[in-house]
Short mmCIF file of C-alpha atoms in Angstrom, two decimals:
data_model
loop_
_atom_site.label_atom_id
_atom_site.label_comp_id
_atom_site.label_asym_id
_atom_site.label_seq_id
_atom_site.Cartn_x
_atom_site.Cartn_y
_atom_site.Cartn_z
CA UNK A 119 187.71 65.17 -60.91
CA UNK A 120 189.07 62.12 -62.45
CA UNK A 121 185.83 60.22 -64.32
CA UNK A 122 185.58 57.12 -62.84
CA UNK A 123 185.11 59.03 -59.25
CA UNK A 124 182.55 60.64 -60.66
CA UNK A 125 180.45 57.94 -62.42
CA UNK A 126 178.93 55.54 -60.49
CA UNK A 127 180.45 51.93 -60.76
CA UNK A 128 176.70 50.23 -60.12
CA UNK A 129 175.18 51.86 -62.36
CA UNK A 130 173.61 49.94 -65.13
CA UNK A 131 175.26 52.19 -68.21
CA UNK A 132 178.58 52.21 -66.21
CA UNK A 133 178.24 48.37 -65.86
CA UNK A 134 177.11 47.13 -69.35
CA UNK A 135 179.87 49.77 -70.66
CA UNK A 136 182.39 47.94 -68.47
CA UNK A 137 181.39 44.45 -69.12
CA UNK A 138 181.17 44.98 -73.31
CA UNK A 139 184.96 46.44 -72.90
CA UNK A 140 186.06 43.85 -71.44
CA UNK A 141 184.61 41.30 -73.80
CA UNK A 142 186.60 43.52 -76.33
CA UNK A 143 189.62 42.72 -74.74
CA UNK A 144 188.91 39.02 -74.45
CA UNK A 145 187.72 38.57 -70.94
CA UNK A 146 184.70 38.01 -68.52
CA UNK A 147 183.14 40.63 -65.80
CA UNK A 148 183.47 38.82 -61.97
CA UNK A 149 181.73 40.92 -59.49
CA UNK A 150 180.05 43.19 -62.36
CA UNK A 151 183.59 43.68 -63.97
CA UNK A 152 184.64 46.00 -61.10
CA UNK A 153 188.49 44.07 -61.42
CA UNK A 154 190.92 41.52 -59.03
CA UNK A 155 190.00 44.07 -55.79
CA UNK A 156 186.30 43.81 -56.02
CA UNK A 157 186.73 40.26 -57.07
CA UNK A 158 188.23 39.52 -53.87
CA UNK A 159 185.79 41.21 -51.91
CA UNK A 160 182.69 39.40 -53.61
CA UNK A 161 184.57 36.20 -52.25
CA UNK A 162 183.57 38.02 -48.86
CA UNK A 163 180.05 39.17 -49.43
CA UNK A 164 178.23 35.98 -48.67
CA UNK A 165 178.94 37.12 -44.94
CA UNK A 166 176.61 39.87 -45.17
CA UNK A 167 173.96 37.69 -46.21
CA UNK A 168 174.49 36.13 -42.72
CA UNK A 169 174.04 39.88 -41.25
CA UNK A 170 170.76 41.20 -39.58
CA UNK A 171 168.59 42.73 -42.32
CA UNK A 172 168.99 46.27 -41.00
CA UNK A 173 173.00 46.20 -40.91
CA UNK A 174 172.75 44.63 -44.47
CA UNK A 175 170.74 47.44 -45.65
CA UNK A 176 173.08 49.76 -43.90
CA UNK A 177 176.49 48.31 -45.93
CA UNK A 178 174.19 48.60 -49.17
CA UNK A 179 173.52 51.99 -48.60
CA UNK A 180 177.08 52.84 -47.66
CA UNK A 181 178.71 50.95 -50.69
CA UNK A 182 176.63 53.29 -52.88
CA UNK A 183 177.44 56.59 -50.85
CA UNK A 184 181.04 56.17 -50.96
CA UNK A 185 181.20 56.50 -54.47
CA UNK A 186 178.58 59.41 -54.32
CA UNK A 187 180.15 62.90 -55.35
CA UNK A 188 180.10 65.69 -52.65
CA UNK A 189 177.40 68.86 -52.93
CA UNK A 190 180.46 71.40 -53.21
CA UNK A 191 182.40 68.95 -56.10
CA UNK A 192 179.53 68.95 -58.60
CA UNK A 193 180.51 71.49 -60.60
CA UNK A 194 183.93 69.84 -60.74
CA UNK A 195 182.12 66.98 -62.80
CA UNK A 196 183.55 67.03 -66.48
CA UNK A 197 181.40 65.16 -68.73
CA UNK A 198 183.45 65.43 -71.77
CA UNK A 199 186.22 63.62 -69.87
CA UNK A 200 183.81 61.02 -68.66
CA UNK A 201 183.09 60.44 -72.34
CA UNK A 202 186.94 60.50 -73.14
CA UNK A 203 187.46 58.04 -70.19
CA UNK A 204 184.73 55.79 -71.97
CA UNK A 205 186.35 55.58 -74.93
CA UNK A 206 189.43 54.64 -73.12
CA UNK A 207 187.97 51.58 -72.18
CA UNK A 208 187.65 50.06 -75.47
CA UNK A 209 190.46 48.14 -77.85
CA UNK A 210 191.59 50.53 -80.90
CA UNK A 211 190.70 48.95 -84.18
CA UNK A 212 188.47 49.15 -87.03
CA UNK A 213 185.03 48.11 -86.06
CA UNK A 214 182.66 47.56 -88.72
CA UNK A 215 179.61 49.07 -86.59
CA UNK A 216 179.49 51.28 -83.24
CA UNK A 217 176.40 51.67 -81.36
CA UNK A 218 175.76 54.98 -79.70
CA UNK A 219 172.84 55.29 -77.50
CA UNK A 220 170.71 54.39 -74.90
CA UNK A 221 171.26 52.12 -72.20
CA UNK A 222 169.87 48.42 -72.14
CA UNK A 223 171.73 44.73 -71.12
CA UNK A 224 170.49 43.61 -74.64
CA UNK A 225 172.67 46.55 -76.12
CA UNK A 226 175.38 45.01 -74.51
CA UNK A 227 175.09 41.35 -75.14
CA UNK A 228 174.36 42.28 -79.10
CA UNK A 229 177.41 44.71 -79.49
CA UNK A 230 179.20 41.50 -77.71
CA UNK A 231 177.97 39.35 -80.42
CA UNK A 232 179.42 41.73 -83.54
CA UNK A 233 182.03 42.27 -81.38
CA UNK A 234 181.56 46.25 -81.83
CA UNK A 235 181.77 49.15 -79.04
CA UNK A 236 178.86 51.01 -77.74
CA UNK A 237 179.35 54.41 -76.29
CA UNK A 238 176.29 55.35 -73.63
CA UNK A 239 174.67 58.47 -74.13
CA UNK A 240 173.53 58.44 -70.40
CA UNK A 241 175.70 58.35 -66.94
CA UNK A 242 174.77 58.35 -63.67
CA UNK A 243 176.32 60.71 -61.33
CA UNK A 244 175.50 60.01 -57.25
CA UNK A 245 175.37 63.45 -55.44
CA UNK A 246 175.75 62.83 -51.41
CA UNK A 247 173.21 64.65 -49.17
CA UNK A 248 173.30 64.27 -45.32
CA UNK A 249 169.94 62.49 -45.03
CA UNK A 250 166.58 63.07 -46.32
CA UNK A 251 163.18 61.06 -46.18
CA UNK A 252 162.87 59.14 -48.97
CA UNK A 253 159.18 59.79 -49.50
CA UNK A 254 159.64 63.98 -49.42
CA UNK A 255 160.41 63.85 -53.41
CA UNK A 256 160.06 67.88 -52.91
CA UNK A 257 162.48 68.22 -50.40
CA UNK A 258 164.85 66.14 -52.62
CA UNK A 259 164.14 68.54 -55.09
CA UNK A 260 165.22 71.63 -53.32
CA UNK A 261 168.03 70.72 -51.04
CA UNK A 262 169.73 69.22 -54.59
CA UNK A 263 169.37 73.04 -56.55
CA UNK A 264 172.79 74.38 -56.52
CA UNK A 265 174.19 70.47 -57.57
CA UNK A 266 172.13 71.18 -60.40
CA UNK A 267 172.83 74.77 -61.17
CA UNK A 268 176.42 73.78 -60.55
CA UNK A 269 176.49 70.66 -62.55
CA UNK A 270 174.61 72.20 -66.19
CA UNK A 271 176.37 75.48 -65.69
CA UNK A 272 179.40 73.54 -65.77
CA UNK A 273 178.78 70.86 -68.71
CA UNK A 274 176.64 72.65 -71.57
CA UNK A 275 176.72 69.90 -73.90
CA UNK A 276 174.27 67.72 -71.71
CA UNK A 277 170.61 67.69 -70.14
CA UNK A 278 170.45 66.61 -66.62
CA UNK A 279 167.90 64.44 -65.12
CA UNK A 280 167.52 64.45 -61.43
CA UNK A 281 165.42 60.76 -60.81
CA UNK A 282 164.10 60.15 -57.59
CA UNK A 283 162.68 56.22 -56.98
CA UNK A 284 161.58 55.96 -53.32
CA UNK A 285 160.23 52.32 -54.42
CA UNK A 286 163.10 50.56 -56.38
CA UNK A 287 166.32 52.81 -55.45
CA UNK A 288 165.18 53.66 -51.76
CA UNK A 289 167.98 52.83 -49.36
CA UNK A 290 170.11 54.11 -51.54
CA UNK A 291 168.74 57.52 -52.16
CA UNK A 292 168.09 58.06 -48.34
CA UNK A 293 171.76 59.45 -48.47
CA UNK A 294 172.40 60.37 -51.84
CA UNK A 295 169.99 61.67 -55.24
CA UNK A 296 170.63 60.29 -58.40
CA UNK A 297 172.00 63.03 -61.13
CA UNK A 298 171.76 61.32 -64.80
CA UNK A 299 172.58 63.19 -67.68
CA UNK A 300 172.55 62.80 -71.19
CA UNK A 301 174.50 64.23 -74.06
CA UNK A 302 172.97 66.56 -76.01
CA UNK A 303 176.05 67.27 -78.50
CA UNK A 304 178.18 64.50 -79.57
CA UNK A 305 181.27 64.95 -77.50
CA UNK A 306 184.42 65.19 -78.64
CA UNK A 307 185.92 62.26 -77.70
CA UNK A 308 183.02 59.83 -79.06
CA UNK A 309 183.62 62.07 -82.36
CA UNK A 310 187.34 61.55 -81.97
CA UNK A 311 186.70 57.68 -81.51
CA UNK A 312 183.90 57.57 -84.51
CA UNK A 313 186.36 58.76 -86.51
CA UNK A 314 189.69 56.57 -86.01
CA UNK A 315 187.54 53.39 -84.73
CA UNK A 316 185.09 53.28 -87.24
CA UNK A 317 185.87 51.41 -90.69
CA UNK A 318 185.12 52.72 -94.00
CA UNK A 319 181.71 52.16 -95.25
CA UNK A 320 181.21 51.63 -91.31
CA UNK A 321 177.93 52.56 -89.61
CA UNK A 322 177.09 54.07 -86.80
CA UNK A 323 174.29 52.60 -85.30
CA UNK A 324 171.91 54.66 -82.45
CA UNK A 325 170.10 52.68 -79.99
CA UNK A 326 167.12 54.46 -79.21
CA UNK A 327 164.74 53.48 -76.24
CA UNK A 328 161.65 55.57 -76.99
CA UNK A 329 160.41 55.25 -73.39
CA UNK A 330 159.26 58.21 -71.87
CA UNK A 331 158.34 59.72 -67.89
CA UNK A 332 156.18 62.80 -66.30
CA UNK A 333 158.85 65.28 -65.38
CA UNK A 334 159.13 69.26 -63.92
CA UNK A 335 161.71 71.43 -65.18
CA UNK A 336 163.50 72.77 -62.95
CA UNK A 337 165.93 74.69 -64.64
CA UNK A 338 167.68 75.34 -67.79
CA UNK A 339 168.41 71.77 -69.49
CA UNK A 340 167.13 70.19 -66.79
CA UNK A 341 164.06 68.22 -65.02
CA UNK A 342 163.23 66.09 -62.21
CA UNK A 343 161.85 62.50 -62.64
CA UNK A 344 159.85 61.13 -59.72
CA UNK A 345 159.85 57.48 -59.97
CA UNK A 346 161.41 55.06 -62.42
CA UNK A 347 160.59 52.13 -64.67
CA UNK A 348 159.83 48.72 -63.16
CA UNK A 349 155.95 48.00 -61.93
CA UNK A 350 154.58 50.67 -60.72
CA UNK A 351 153.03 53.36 -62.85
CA UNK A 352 153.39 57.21 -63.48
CA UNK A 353 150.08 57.54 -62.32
CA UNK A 354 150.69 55.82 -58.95
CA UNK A 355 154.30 57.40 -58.21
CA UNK A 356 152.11 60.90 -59.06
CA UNK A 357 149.01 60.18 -57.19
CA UNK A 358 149.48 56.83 -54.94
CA UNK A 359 146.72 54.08 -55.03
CA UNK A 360 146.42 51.01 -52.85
CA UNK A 361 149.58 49.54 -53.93
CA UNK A 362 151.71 52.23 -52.68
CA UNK A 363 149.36 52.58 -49.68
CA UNK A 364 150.40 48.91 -48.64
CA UNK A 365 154.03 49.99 -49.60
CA UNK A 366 154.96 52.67 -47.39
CA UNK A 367 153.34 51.11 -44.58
CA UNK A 368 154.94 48.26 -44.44
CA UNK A 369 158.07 50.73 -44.87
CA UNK A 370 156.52 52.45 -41.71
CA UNK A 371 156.42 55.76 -43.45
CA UNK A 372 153.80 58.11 -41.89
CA UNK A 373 152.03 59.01 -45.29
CA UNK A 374 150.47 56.73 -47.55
CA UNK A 375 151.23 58.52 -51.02
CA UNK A 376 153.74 60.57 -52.07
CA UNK A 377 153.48 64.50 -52.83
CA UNK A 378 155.75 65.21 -56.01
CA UNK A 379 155.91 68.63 -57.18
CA UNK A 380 153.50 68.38 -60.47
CA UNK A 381 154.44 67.40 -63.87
CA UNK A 382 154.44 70.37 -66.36
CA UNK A 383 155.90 67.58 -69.24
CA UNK A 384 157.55 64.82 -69.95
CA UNK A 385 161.23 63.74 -71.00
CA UNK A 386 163.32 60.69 -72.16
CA UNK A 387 162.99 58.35 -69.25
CA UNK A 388 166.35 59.14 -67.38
CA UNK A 389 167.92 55.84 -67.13
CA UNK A 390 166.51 54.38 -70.44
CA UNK A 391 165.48 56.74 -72.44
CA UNK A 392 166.97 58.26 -75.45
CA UNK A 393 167.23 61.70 -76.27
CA UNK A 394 167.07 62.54 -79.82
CA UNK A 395 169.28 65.78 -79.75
CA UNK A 396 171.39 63.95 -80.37
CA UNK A 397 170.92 62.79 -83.61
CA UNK A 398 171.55 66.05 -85.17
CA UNK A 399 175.43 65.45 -84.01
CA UNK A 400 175.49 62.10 -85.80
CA UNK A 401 174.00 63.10 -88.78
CA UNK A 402 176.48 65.63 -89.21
CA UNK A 403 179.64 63.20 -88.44
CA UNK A 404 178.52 60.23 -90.83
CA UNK A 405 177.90 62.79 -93.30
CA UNK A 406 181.03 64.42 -93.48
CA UNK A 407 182.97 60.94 -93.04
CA UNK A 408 180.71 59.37 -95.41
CA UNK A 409 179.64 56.92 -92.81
CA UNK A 410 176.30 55.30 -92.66
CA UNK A 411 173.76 56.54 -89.88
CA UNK A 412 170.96 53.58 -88.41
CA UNK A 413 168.67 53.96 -86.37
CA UNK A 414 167.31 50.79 -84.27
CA UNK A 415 164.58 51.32 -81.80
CA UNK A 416 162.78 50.00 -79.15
CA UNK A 417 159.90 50.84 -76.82
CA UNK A 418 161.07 49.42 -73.62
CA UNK A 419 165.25 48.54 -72.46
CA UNK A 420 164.06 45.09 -71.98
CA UNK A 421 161.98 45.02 -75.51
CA UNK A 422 164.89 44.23 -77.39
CA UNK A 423 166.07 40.99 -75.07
CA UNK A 424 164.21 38.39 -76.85
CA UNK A 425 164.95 39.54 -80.98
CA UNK A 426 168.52 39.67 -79.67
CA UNK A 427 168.29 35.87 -77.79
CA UNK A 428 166.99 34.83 -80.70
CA UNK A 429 169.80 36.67 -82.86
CA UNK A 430 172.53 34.25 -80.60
CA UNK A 431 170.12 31.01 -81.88
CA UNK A 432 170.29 31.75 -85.41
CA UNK A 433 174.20 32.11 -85.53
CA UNK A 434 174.55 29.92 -82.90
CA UNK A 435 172.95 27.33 -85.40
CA UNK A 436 174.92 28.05 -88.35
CA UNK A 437 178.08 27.17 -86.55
CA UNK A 438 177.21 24.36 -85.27
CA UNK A 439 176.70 25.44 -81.82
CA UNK A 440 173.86 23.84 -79.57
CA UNK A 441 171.65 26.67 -78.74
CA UNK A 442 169.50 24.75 -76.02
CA UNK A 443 170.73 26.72 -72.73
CA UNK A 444 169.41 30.19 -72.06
CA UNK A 445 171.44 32.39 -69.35
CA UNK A 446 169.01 34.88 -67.75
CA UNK A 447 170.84 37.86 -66.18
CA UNK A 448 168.75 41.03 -64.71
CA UNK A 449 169.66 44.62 -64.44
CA UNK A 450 173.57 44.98 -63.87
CA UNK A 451 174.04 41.05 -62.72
CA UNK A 452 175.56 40.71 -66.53
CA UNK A 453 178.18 39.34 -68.18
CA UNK A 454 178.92 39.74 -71.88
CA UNK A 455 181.39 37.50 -72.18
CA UNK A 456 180.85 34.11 -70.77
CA UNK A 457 177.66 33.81 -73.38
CA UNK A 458 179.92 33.50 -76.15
CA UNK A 459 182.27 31.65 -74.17
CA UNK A 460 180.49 28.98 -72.90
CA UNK A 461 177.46 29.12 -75.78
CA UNK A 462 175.11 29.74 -73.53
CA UNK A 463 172.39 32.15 -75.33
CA UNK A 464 172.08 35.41 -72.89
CA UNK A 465 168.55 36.75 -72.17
CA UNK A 466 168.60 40.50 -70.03
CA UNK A 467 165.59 41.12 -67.60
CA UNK A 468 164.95 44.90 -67.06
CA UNK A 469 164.36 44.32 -63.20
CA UNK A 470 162.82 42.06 -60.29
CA UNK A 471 159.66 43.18 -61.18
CA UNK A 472 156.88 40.95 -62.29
CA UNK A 473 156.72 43.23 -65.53
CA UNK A 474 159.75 41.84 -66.35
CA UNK A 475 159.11 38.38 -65.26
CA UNK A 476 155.82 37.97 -67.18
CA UNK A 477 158.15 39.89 -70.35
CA UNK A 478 160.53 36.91 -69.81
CA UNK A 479 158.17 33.94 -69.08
CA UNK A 480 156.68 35.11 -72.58
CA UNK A 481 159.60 34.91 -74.28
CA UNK A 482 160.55 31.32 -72.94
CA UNK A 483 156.55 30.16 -73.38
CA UNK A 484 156.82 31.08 -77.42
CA UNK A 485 160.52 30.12 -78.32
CA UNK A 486 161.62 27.11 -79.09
CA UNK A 487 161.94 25.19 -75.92
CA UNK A 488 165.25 25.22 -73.95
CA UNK A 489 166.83 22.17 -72.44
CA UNK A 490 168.49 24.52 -69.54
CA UNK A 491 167.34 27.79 -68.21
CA UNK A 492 169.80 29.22 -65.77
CA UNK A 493 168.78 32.46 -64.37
CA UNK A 494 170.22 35.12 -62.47
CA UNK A 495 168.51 37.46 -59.93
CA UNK A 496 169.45 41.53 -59.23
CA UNK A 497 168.74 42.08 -55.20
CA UNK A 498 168.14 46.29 -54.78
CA UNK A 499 167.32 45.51 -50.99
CA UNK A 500 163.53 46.45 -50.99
CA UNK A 501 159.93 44.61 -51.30
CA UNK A 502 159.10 47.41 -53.95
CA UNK A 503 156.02 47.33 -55.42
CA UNK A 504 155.35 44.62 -57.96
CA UNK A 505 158.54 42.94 -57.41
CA UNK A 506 158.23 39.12 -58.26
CA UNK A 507 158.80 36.71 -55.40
CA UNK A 508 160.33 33.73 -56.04
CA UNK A 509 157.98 31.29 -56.84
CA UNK A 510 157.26 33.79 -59.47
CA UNK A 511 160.96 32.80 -60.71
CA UNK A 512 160.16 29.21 -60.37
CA UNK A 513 157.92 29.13 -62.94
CA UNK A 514 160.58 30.32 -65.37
CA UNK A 515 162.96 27.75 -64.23
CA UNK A 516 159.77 25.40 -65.07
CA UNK A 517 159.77 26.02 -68.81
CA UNK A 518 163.57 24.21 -68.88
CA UNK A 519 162.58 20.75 -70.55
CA UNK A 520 165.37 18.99 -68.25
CA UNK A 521 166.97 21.11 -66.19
CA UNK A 522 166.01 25.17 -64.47
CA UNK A 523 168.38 26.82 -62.03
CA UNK A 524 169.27 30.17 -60.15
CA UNK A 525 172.35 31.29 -61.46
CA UNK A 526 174.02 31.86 -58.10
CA UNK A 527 170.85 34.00 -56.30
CA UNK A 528 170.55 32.61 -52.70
CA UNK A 529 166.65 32.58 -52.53
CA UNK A 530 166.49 32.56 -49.11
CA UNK A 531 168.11 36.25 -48.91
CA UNK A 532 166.27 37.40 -52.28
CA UNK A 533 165.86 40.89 -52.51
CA UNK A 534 168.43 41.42 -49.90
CA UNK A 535 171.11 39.43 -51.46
CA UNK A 536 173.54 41.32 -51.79
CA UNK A 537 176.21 38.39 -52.61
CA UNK A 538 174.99 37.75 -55.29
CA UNK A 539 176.79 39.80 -57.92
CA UNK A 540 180.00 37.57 -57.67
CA UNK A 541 177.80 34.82 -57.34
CA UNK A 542 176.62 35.35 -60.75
CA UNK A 543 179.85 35.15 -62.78
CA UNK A 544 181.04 31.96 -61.00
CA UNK A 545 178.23 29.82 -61.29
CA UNK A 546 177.96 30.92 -65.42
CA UNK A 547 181.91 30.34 -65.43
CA UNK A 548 181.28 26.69 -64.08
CA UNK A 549 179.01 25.69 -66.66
CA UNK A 550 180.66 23.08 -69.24
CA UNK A 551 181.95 24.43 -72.74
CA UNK A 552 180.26 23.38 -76.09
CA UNK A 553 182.26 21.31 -78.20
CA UNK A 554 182.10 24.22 -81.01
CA UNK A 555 181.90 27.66 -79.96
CA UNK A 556 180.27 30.24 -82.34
CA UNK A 557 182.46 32.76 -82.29
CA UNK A 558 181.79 36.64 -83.33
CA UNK A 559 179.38 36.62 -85.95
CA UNK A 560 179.88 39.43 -88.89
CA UNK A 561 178.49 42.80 -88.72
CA UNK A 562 176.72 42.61 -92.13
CA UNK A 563 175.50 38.81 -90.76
CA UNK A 564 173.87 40.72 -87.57
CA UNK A 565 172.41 44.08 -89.66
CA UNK A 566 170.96 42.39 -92.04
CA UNK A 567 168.51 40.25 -89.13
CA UNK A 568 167.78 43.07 -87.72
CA UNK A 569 166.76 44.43 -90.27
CA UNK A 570 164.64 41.99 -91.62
CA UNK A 571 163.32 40.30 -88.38
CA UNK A 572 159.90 40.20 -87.61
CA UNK A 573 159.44 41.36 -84.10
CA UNK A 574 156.41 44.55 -84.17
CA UNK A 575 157.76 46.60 -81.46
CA UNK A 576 161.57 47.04 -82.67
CA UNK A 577 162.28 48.86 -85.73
CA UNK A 578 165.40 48.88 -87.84
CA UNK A 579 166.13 52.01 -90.67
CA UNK A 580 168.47 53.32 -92.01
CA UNK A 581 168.48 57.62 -91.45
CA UNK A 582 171.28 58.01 -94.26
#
């Protein structure tokens, strides 16, 4: 099965991988970086903001499940050529730095600044199923068994995480269940690409998310996730509360708390979450190549989106560059491009959740004021729990000293907007040029910040 059928393109690994490569190569990410074709349809999506909500949730739902894999094609999955296929994406050369790792938007916007690849540890493979209640996370878990006999019988180098989010990710997973999986051993294309792509002296840098979630096993190298990070809790997607009383009836679901099969552990949080078996992989690599091995890590994905805003400032400042507009993008409405192109300084919310709004609003209340704040808004298609409305937003846009904006979010469709993806990229595209643009700044310039910046909850050391 060729690897980009099997990986899904909205994904937010897929799409930070996609929009870093094509910074590489010089160019910005319309309509998430999915190319001229989807860039052409996004021109189109506005439409279906015009739709009745129920046949807009029904296009979401089927733009997700026709990339979904079939049951009977899982074991037909080949992670080591999804990892070849990754590699593809990026220019040859010799980078000073590569980052290998977890997931997170702030990984991607500071790789774009050192202008350096990342290769994702995690991938998210869709699996199709023919309809099943969103809020039977047991059922989910059975009628999905074989896929996940199939699928880690087939790829022994990685774990697989089956996640199941009937709060944030429910239309989507009412026809489809969300297979991640990480690599476990270093495959042998990122070795392969380490190797020729990675200067002497060179380092190779792992981004590890520490963030961890209740899971079951349910299998060799593998374990079900109920629920996913955003605002509600482990404790409420395990034993329900008012919150997600309120939620599922206003869904119209018959129960008022979901009925997981119980936790016997927990794992690296499947989306963000790093998994440090990694490391022993690495290790051996920049040993033998006599490469240097760091380590930077981070507690949440979103933890690292203000040291690396304020990593933009700094350099932004030595060239000469005004560093007075902050671009707020949110889950995989991104672009790592267009910062450096138009010196705007990029900012990556986890989520619409007001987790990552307060996050956010405290990063903008303790820097050093902005004269713009143009902000950009993910729509999943559901009033989850704890998602921030928009006069939440508002208050962002408030902190601008002259002038706050949505960054091509139609607020009257918010969270069912499902335009605006293209939306994004053309509004940040039509904001003026600086008169000096900063450029990439040098690896050694960017390692040695991080690793003398001051921010508690990141760390920055060196493993050999």
């Amino acid at each position: 099965m060729r690897p980009k059928r099997a990986v899904a393109s909205f994904d937010s690994a897929s799409t930070f991988h996609r929009v870093l490569a094509q910074h590489l190569h010089g160019s910005s990410s319309p309509a998430l970086g999915l190319g001229p074709a989807a860039r052409a349809v996004s021109r189109l999506l506005p439409l279906v903001n015009h739709m009745p909500l129920r046949v807009r949730e029904a296009l979401y739902i089927w733009s997700g499940w026709s990339e979904a894999v079939q049951p009977s094609r899982v074991g037909m999955v080949d992670t080591d050529a999804i990892a070849e296929w990754a590699c593809s994406q990026y220019p040859r050369g010799q980078y000073p730095a590569v980052l290998v790792g977890s997931s997170s938007g702030a990984v991607a916007h500071l790789a774009a600044l050192a202008g350096i690849p990342w290769l994702p540890q995690t991938f998210l493979v869709p699996v199709r199923h023919h309809g099943l209640d969103p809020d039977d996370p047991a059922k989910a878990v059975t009628e999905l068994a074989d896929a996940r006999d199939a699928f880690t019988e087939a790829n022994p180098g990685v774990a697989l995480h089956h996640m199941h989010d009937a709060n944030q990710d429910r239309l989507m997973i009412r026809r489809m269940g969300y297979f991640r999986f990480k690599y476990q051993q270093l495959p042998d294309a990122y070795r392969e690409f380490l190797r020729e792509n990675l200067a002497p002296g060179g380092t190779v840098v792992v981004t590890d998310c520490t963030e961890r979630w209740p899971t079951t096993a349910t299998g060799s190298r593998q374990v079900f996730q109920h629920g996913a990070v955003g605002d509600a809790t482990a404790e409420e997607y395990a034993k329900g509360g008012p919150r997600v009383a309120e939620f599922l009836a206003e869904q119209g679901a018959e129960r008022r708390a979901w009925d997981p099969p119980p936790a016997d552990g927990d794992s690296p949080e499947a989306e963000w979450g790093f998994d440090p078996a990694l490391l022993g992989d690495l290790e051996d690599l920049c040993r033998a190549e006599d490469r240097r091995l760091d380590r930077l890590t981070f507690p949440r994905a979103d933890a690292l989106s203000g040291p690396v805003a304020e990593l933009y400032r700094s350099w932004y400042a030595e060239q000469g560059t005004p560093a007075d507009r902050l671009l707020v993008s949110c889950f995989a409405v991104i672009d790592a491009h267009l910062p450096l192109a138009r010196g705007l300084v990029p900012y990556w919310t986890l989520f619409g959740t007001c987790a990552a709004r307060d996050t956010l609003e405290k990063y903008v209340r303790e820097a050093e004021p902005y004269d713009e704040i143009h902000l950009g808004l993910f729509s999943h298609g559901t009033c989850s729990i704890g998602r921030a409305g928009i006069e939440d937003w508002d208050r962002v846009l408030g902190h601008a000293r002259r002038h706050g904006a949505y960054c091509g979010a139609d607020t009257d469709a918010y969270p069912q907007d499902f335009a605006s993806n293209g939306r994004f990229h053309r509004a940040a595209a039509a904001l003026p040029e600086v008169p000096v643009l900063p450029g990439t700044a040098p690896w050694d310039w960017v390692r040695e910040r991080l690793t003398t910046h001051e921010h508690p909850a990141v760390g920055y050391t060196t493993v050999r």
